[in-house]
XYZ file of C-alpha atoms in Angstrom:
596
model
C 0.000 0.000 0.000
C 1.028 3.637 -0.419
C 0.778 6.151 2.404
C -0.075 9.812 1.954
C 2.687 12.342 1.222
C 4.483 9.927 -1.101
C 4.459 12.621 -3.788
C 6.634 12.270 -6.851
C 8.355 15.586 -5.982
C 11.189 15.410 -3.486
C 13.714 18.057 -2.469
C 16.524 15.814 -3.708
C 16.722 12.433 -5.407
C 17.239 9.213 -3.500
C 20.815 8.548 -4.590
C 21.689 5.209 -6.176
C 24.997 3.604 -7.021
C 27.348 0.748 -6.269
C 30.616 2.336 -5.060
C 29.881 4.111 -1.775
C 27.393 6.436 -0.096
C 27.566 9.033 2.671
C 24.832 11.137 4.257
C 25.335 13.635 7.059
C 24.081 16.849 8.583
C 26.785 18.997 6.943
C 27.937 18.962 3.344
C 31.618 19.289 4.287
C 31.475 16.157 6.449
C 29.694 14.292 3.669
C 32.246 15.437 1.086
C 35.177 14.549 3.350
C 33.788 11.071 4.019
C 33.136 10.505 0.350
C 36.687 11.622 -0.462
C 37.991 8.906 1.861
C 35.902 6.294 0.034
C 37.239 7.564 -3.297
C 40.802 7.143 -2.023
C 40.207 3.488 -1.167
C 39.082 3.786 2.424
C 36.191 1.801 3.823
C 33.013 3.022 5.523
C 34.714 3.175 8.923
C 37.631 5.258 7.683
C 35.121 7.563 6.009
C 32.866 7.878 9.049
C 35.776 8.754 11.338
C 37.063 11.404 8.926
C 33.576 12.921 8.609
C 33.000 12.832 12.359
C 36.084 14.900 13.151
C 35.036 17.384 10.464
C 31.661 17.665 12.223
C 33.518 18.708 15.400
C 34.871 21.658 13.440
C 31.998 22.718 11.176
C 29.049 22.073 13.525
C 30.587 23.296 16.811
C 27.191 24.365 18.171
C 25.912 20.797 17.745
C 28.828 18.598 18.815
C 32.427 18.735 19.911
C 35.433 16.632 20.921
C 34.514 17.103 24.584
C 31.179 15.379 24.008
C 29.840 11.929 23.282
C 28.590 9.714 20.477
C 26.626 6.527 19.868
C 27.075 4.457 16.741
C 25.695 1.218 15.347
C 27.377 -0.714 12.565
C 27.925 -4.003 10.787
C 30.989 -5.168 8.897
C 30.990 -6.845 5.499
C 32.388 -10.047 7.000
C 30.244 -13.118 6.428
C 28.065 -13.812 9.446
C 28.853 -10.430 10.999
C 26.358 -9.261 13.593
C 25.576 -5.605 14.339
C 27.481 -3.875 17.102
C 26.870 -0.697 19.070
C 29.832 1.670 19.265
C 29.555 3.017 22.803
C 30.986 6.532 23.058
C 28.990 7.752 26.055
C 31.259 8.515 28.987
C 30.128 7.990 32.594
C 29.875 10.482 35.440
C 33.228 11.465 36.998
C 34.239 10.157 40.419
C 33.343 13.470 42.060
C 29.837 13.667 40.557
C 28.043 12.828 43.794
C 24.410 13.695 44.448
C 25.291 15.028 47.892
C 27.888 17.383 46.395
C 25.385 18.885 43.948
C 22.745 19.199 46.651
C 25.253 20.876 48.959
C 25.632 23.530 46.277
C 21.891 24.180 46.551
C 21.036 22.447 43.274
C 17.820 20.511 42.716
C 18.902 19.320 39.264
C 22.099 19.117 37.249
C 22.568 22.404 35.360
C 22.143 22.480 31.590
C 25.353 24.442 30.982
C 28.624 24.504 32.889
C 31.254 21.923 33.818
C 29.201 20.345 36.637
C 27.174 18.728 33.839
C 30.227 17.195 32.141
C 30.480 13.437 31.746
C 33.873 11.974 30.873
C 34.422 12.801 27.165
C 34.227 9.593 25.132
C 33.512 10.594 21.521
C 37.130 10.941 20.402
C 38.114 7.660 22.043
C 35.161 5.869 20.434
C 36.085 7.064 16.946
C 39.689 6.003 17.499
C 38.572 2.551 18.675
C 36.441 2.149 15.529
C 39.324 3.235 13.300
C 41.708 0.877 15.106
C 39.519 -2.195 14.825
C 37.688 -1.757 11.536
C 39.407 0.981 9.549
C 42.317 0.756 7.124
C 43.621 4.342 6.994
C 46.220 5.868 9.286
C 45.176 8.395 11.897
C 46.954 11.161 9.995
C 44.998 10.348 6.842
C 41.556 10.523 8.481
C 42.330 13.628 10.576
C 43.729 15.594 7.648
C 40.304 16.952 6.659
C 39.370 18.228 10.121
C 42.820 19.739 10.656
C 42.463 21.598 7.366
C 39.087 23.118 8.247
C 40.188 23.990 11.777
C 43.478 25.589 10.699
C 42.457 27.232 7.416
C 38.844 27.956 8.315
C 35.334 27.196 7.140
C 32.211 29.303 6.540
C 30.294 29.423 9.814
C 26.709 28.193 9.643
C 23.725 30.460 10.310
C 22.720 28.079 13.114
C 26.099 28.451 14.794
C 25.793 32.228 14.522
C 22.352 32.097 16.172
C 23.814 30.013 19.010
C 26.691 32.444 19.535
C 24.336 35.416 19.433
C 22.116 33.772 22.077
C 25.021 33.400 24.504
C 27.093 36.437 23.506
C 26.421 38.214 26.794
C 27.335 35.081 28.766
C 30.582 34.785 26.802
C 31.517 38.425 27.274
C 30.658 38.642 30.959
C 31.506 35.174 32.267
C 33.243 32.945 29.679
C 36.096 35.035 28.212
C 37.837 32.053 26.609
C 34.668 31.301 24.637
C 34.322 34.942 23.602
C 37.920 34.944 22.351
C 37.313 31.948 20.082
C 33.759 32.454 18.888
C 33.496 36.260 18.806
C 36.497 37.439 16.794
C 37.273 41.097 17.497
C 34.511 41.059 20.108
C 31.693 40.618 17.589
C 29.231 37.856 16.795
C 30.344 36.521 13.389
C 28.190 36.850 10.304
C 26.806 33.734 8.586
C 29.359 32.533 6.061
C 32.259 34.328 7.755
C 35.424 32.218 7.799
C 36.057 30.893 11.306
C 39.262 29.168 12.373
C 40.154 27.044 15.382
C 43.951 26.593 15.315
C 44.031 25.372 18.913
C 41.898 22.341 18.058
C 43.974 21.759 14.924
C 47.004 21.571 17.230
C 45.236 19.072 19.526
C 44.651 16.796 16.516
C 48.258 17.179 15.384
C 49.396 16.150 18.858
C 47.274 12.996 18.664
C 49.048 12.109 15.424
C 52.473 13.053 16.830
C 51.919 10.704 19.786
C 52.500 7.869 17.320
C 55.787 9.193 15.951
C 58.375 6.466 16.108
C 55.728 3.846 16.869
C 55.537 0.936 14.430
C 52.206 0.039 12.867
C 48.833 1.693 12.298
C 47.118 0.118 15.310
C 49.938 0.998 17.718
C 49.900 4.584 16.452
C 46.163 4.847 17.120
C 46.664 3.397 20.593
C 49.325 6.014 21.246
C 46.831 8.710 20.243
C 44.219 7.256 22.607
C 46.734 7.354 25.462
C 47.645 10.924 24.603
C 43.978 11.967 24.591
C 43.228 10.376 27.948
C 46.446 11.151 29.840
C 48.154 14.004 27.998
C 47.647 17.731 27.580
C 43.886 17.521 26.927
C 43.127 15.710 30.177
C 45.483 17.854 32.256
C 44.279 21.148 30.784
C 40.600 20.313 31.141
C 40.943 19.156 34.744
C 42.928 22.234 35.746
C 40.637 24.648 33.893
C 37.379 23.535 35.550
C 38.802 24.047 39.037
C 37.997 27.737 38.620
C 34.300 28.412 39.345
C 32.358 29.669 36.343
C 28.780 30.574 35.508
C 26.270 27.732 35.094
C 22.775 27.806 33.559
C 21.044 28.253 36.928
C 22.930 31.523 37.486
C 25.391 30.110 40.026
C 29.188 29.958 39.801
C 30.667 26.529 40.519
C 33.822 24.562 39.856
C 33.605 21.354 37.868
C 34.409 17.980 39.396
C 36.109 16.165 36.517
C 39.775 15.230 37.029
C 42.659 14.012 34.886
C 42.214 10.608 36.537
C 38.617 10.548 35.280
C 39.840 11.045 31.709
C 42.225 8.134 32.063
C 39.685 5.840 33.712
C 37.293 5.324 30.805
C 37.607 3.470 27.513
C 35.065 3.385 24.715
C 34.032 0.027 23.320
C 31.335 -2.162 21.837
C 28.062 -3.652 23.010
C 25.444 -5.931 21.535
C 22.386 -4.069 20.267
C 18.799 -4.433 21.437
C 16.453 -5.407 18.606
C 12.945 -6.514 17.647
C 11.180 -7.818 14.558
C 8.670 -5.443 12.958
C 6.795 -6.302 9.751
C 9.507 -8.749 8.710
C 12.421 -6.414 9.428
C 14.771 -6.358 12.426
C 15.293 -2.954 14.020
C 18.549 -2.695 16.046
C 19.203 -0.026 18.683
C 21.369 0.705 21.720
C 20.571 -0.601 25.191
C 18.501 1.241 27.833
C 21.433 3.485 28.806
C 20.211 5.274 25.684
C 16.666 5.945 24.591
C 16.821 3.481 21.680
C 14.551 0.805 23.182
C 11.741 3.409 23.402
C 11.507 3.306 19.601
C 11.287 -0.477 19.791
C 8.556 -0.264 22.442
C 6.556 2.148 20.278
C 6.894 -0.181 17.289
C 5.732 -3.156 19.376
C 2.646 -1.186 20.425
C 1.891 -0.115 16.846
C 2.512 -3.607 15.487
C -0.973 -4.636 16.595
C -2.729 -2.168 14.256
C -3.478 -2.823 10.565
C -1.197 -1.163 8.028
C -3.794 1.358 6.870
C -4.051 2.824 10.382
C -0.303 3.533 10.637
C -0.012 6.247 7.985
C 1.592 9.259 9.757
C -0.105 11.545 7.264
C -3.601 10.678 8.470
C -5.436 11.707 11.617
C -5.677 8.121 12.871
C -2.025 7.328 12.146
C -0.728 10.543 13.677
C -2.856 10.029 16.792
C -1.703 6.425 17.275
C 1.939 7.386 16.784
C 1.750 10.184 19.346
C -0.023 8.010 21.907
C 2.335 5.051 21.456
C 5.302 7.345 21.878
C 3.923 8.821 25.100
C 3.625 5.359 26.614
C 7.085 4.266 25.486
C 8.704 7.502 26.670
C 6.975 7.245 30.061
C 8.713 3.903 30.497
C 11.973 5.444 29.301
C 11.786 8.172 31.920
C 10.809 5.784 34.703
C 12.934 2.684 34.094
C 15.803 3.362 31.674
C 19.335 4.050 32.835
C 22.785 2.516 33.147
C 21.315 -0.216 35.355
C 19.849 -3.660 34.676
C 16.534 -3.104 32.860
C 14.068 -5.902 32.115
C 13.805 -5.289 28.374
C 12.493 -8.803 27.825
C 9.328 -7.699 29.607
C 9.161 -4.191 28.145
C 9.506 -5.560 24.591
C 7.242 -8.586 25.037
C 4.038 -9.213 23.082
C 1.956 -9.305 26.255
C 3.285 -6.012 27.565
C 2.816 -4.334 24.172
C -0.794 -5.542 24.145
C -1.368 -4.112 27.635
C 0.010 -0.759 26.563
C -1.931 -0.814 23.297
C -5.140 -1.237 25.257
C -4.406 2.062 27.025
C -4.672 4.026 23.786
C -8.101 5.567 23.305
C -9.711 7.861 20.779
C -8.600 10.962 22.674
C -5.167 12.298 23.530
C -3.842 11.426 26.946
C -2.432 14.231 29.089
C -1.232 11.809 31.775
C 2.232 10.458 32.497
C 1.579 6.699 32.319
C 4.526 4.342 32.804
C 3.619 0.670 32.863
C 4.355 -1.840 35.591
C 7.708 -3.606 35.488
C 7.732 -6.669 37.767
C 10.410 -6.559 40.433
C 11.251 -2.924 39.731
C 10.253 0.057 41.839
C 8.309 2.671 39.887
C 10.266 5.864 40.611
C 8.588 8.715 38.752
C 10.652 11.622 37.441
C 9.882 15.144 38.592
C 7.027 16.449 36.473
C 7.602 20.153 35.894
C 4.955 21.723 33.676
C 6.482 23.634 30.800
C 4.419 26.693 31.724
C 6.128 26.756 35.126
C 9.678 26.104 33.910
C 12.311 28.711 33.252
C 12.647 27.524 29.672
C 9.888 26.207 27.424
C 9.983 23.104 25.273
C 11.510 23.694 21.876
C 9.753 22.891 18.636
C 12.479 20.412 17.787
C 15.299 22.201 16.010
C 18.209 23.427 18.146
C 17.317 26.098 20.680
C 19.869 27.845 22.870
C 19.030 30.061 25.852
C 21.033 33.024 27.082
C 22.276 30.813 29.928
C 23.665 28.256 27.467
C 21.303 25.337 27.960
C 20.406 23.688 24.696
C 17.646 21.483 23.312
C 17.443 19.593 20.031
C 21.181 19.706 19.404
C 23.304 17.070 17.662
C 24.574 15.989 14.260
C 24.573 12.695 12.378
C 26.479 10.673 9.775
C 25.763 7.456 7.837
C 28.194 5.639 5.517
C 28.030 2.451 3.431
C 30.772 1.150 1.147
C 30.997 -1.170 -1.845
C 32.064 -4.098 0.327
C 28.973 -3.906 2.541
C 30.376 -2.197 5.641
C 27.690 0.109 7.043
C 27.637 2.535 9.956
C 25.251 5.050 11.497
C 26.454 7.429 14.194
C 25.107 10.352 16.193
C 27.838 12.549 17.693
C 26.795 15.231 20.175
C 27.692 17.142 23.312
C 30.536 19.527 23.903
C 28.697 22.283 22.047
C 30.299 25.715 22.024
C 27.564 26.856 24.443
C 28.046 23.937 26.885
C 30.698 25.455 29.131
C 33.715 27.758 28.752
C 36.279 26.895 26.093
C 39.240 25.210 27.769
C 42.244 27.465 27.380
C 44.642 26.135 24.747
C 42.344 23.364 23.475
C 39.756 25.168 21.366
C 36.800 23.220 22.751
C 34.756 22.748 25.896
C 33.327 19.845 27.885
C 29.843 18.401 27.392
C 26.709 18.543 29.524
C 25.247 15.036 29.301
C 24.943 14.711 33.090
C 21.934 17.034 32.914
C 20.042 13.888 31.870
C 20.557 12.360 35.314
C 18.363 12.955 38.369
C 19.500 13.987 41.830
C 17.354 11.200 43.232
C 19.090 8.134 44.674
C 16.076 5.933 43.850
C 15.961 6.781 40.143
C 17.263 4.336 37.528
C 18.800 7.368 35.831
C 20.374 8.889 38.935
C 23.647 10.781 39.030
C 26.285 8.282 40.132
C 30.052 8.127 39.552
C 30.942 5.531 36.936
C 27.388 5.335 35.561
C 26.491 6.635 32.121
C 23.779 9.266 31.886
C 20.765 8.071 29.902
C 21.639 9.626 26.556
C 19.242 10.670 23.779
C 21.672 9.640 21.019
C 20.009 6.852 19.086
C 21.102 5.758 15.587
C 19.356 2.808 13.954
C 20.261 -0.212 11.834
C 17.570 -2.112 9.919
C 18.116 -5.717 8.806
C 16.176 -8.102 6.597
C 16.825 -11.854 6.591
C 19.782 -11.168 8.879
C 21.506 -8.731 6.524
C 21.740 -4.987 7.234
C 20.145 -2.868 4.544
C 19.608 0.590 6.088
C 21.420 2.830 8.569
C 19.605 5.971 9.672
C 19.357 8.626 12.333
C 18.808 12.278 13.115
C 19.721 15.016 15.556
C 16.957 16.281 17.811
C 17.361 15.266 21.453
C 14.112 13.715 22.688
C 12.769 13.833 19.130
C 15.414 11.597 17.547
C 13.481 8.326 17.723
C 10.191 10.177 17.390
C 11.215 11.444 13.947
C 12.708 8.097 12.940
C 9.432 6.298 13.721
C 7.310 7.931 10.958
C 10.174 7.492 8.514
C 10.380 3.778 9.292
C 6.607 3.330 8.991
C 6.589 5.140 5.652
C 9.428 3.017 4.275
C 8.621 -0.391 5.772
C 4.862 -0.222 5.197
C 3.899 2.834 3.176
C 5.881 2.468 -0.026
C 7.982 5.613 0.395
C 11.475 5.896 -0.982
C 14.076 7.091 1.502
C 13.972 10.686 0.268
C 10.158 10.712 0.203
C 10.080 9.495 3.798
C 12.590 12.126 4.919
C 10.793 14.941 3.092
C 7.313 13.972 4.318
C 5.860 16.143 7.113
C 6.509 14.837 10.601
C 5.503 15.340 14.227
C 6.444 14.532 17.820
C 5.074 14.623 21.343
C 6.230 16.978 24.088
C 4.093 15.135 26.642
C 7.066 13.677 28.519
C 9.749 15.093 30.841
C 12.456 16.630 28.682
C 15.892 15.079 28.843
C 17.456 18.543 28.852
C 17.471 21.031 31.727
C 15.059 22.201 33.153
C 13.435 18.800 32.359
C 9.949 20.239 31.700
C 6.991 18.528 30.040
C 3.833 19.721 28.301
C 0.892 17.433 29.205
C -0.879 16.414 26.005
C 1.476 18.558 23.922
C 2.566 17.775 20.381
C 4.448 19.592 17.632
C 3.546 19.134 13.957
C 4.673 20.501 10.635
C 1.991 22.578 8.934
C 2.272 20.431 5.792
C 0.544 17.637 7.678
C -2.575 19.417 6.464
C -5.376 21.464 8.000
C -7.793 18.517 8.101
C -5.400 16.256 9.998
C -4.312 19.067 12.327
C -7.902 19.976 13.205
C -8.712 16.300 13.746
C -5.845 15.970 16.206
C -7.012 19.059 18.045
C -10.526 17.626 18.314
C -8.979 14.560 19.919
C -7.431 16.777 22.593
C -3.854 17.121 21.375
C -2.390 20.511 22.356
C -0.673 21.280 19.089
C 2.173 23.639 18.275
C 2.561 24.354 14.555
C 6.261 24.388 13.686
C 6.061 25.609 10.074
C 6.218 23.722 6.802
C 9.839 22.511 6.957
C 10.960 22.588 10.583
C 11.173 19.134 12.172
C 13.849 16.518 11.728
C 17.283 16.305 10.149
C 17.045 12.670 9.098
C 19.504 10.941 6.821
C 20.165 7.359 5.778
C 22.198 5.041 3.598
C 20.993 1.719 2.208
C 22.383 -1.444 0.634
C 20.488 -4.206 -1.122
C 22.169 -7.407 0.157
C 21.125 -9.299 -2.969
C 22.419 -6.908 -5.630
C 24.873 -4.693 -3.770
C 22.966 -1.621 -4.973
C 23.559 1.322 -2.634
C 21.372 4.308 -1.817
C 21.381 7.460 0.273
C 19.097 10.335 1.214
C 19.428 13.432 3.384
C 17.280 16.117 4.889
C 16.806 19.474 3.162
C 15.447 21.282 6.242
C 17.893 23.942 7.331
C 19.718 23.806 3.968
C 22.678 22.031 5.499
C 22.575 18.227 5.289
C 23.647 16.373 2.163
C 24.028 12.895 0.769
C 26.640 11.998 -1.815
C 27.696 8.829 -3.545
C 28.034 6.892 -6.752
């Protein structure tokens, strides 16, 4: 069957070829990754090269002080998907009692108290070591070039800098020096350079001088990152109290020993079958299983009721997501979580029975046997200091950010495929560390200062991240890698895309271009953790009839505009023919796919 909004017009073609495909949220990252493929590199070489370029060209959406989650499969016969785990845990000094002693009721959304141990760089180096073929110098060459010689700054980055310009000038002078040349907010398209970060990357390469072999050189770079100048400088810098998003001045707690204590690595994915396809995600230390829970709930409806472009389909999608996200916010965390129960047929049927004809404005987690139901704090968005964003990145004057992130997907001619969502360490996260050209991340804001919570702040435990790339398999073979930026909306925007492609007959580009929606009726993962009971955000192109129908059902709708939600991208590979494909989002005039 064919769902609505599968028009013949698309903003771009769905690319097709047989050599290699890349899709990302910035054209320079896509072009750099594709250049690696053209020079004989594989998908992992290409993804690593593109990821470090993203650090440079999307500094308001990710950075080397942040985190990443990837999911991939190699071309080896019998290879099974793996999750690349680049989410660092809380530092040893990140104790609930310490934060409470400072008078805090939640972890701030900006400032070094919110910093988890940076793990993105280490994760990319681990992937390059184990599955790449290029040297570290070869993959870092692109990012070093853009950092040293400059790149045209994005309008979105300019908006972020403008939002925090006063904070930079009054409280974060190192950030003002880097991001406000000559004391001014840059103009869109102005060439911006970051020679200090270029030097950090050169030092990672130089750590391998005199070391024999590609793998040993990468290991030397990992050691340098975790024990060298970066770790020492960051730990020393955050000892000085600085302004946080709540208006207080505090020192950070991260130490050089924390940097050295953590190593990125791999995990087995969590997956389910849906309409003959296997959907693979991260574990419950991320939000990935919430997408799987929503799919299990929706699985019980006939195909014709799951069209996101209809009133019925949109309503069911919103309600299923509310239920899945309520479980996310009650049970998920870096703790043992009974996913067998949460993803079971019986539990999905119980949750499905809770969906009525009208929108729910309640927070309704299910019952998980043997697990205490610890509810998160429910702060109404109307009472919070900062409202819920419509989905695209929003930055407050205090630096807290919603809807941030970037994304990259790569597939090569051999069948290696990877999807990754780097994030954190945005230029507005905390002050730029002197001499490094970047700042730390703020992922700890996704923890609770509640000892009973599954997602509590605890040294050595990972904060429950929103980063959630996806791999889709058929008959055991991976055929699509996809993802998007968007914080709490990441899986919510992937869900309609998956329904449109797996059921509704859409091509990849049609599914990305089609109007989308998401719920705000859940506690936000970003400070100040507010929710909007019964709230939902939709693109106007969903149509007046559908929008009015949703309102009649009780959904409190925010209209986001025609092209406002989602920055989805994907790559595909037909396991039978080897035919490759790619598609990228046109919203924001930034993301691109390339390939041949």
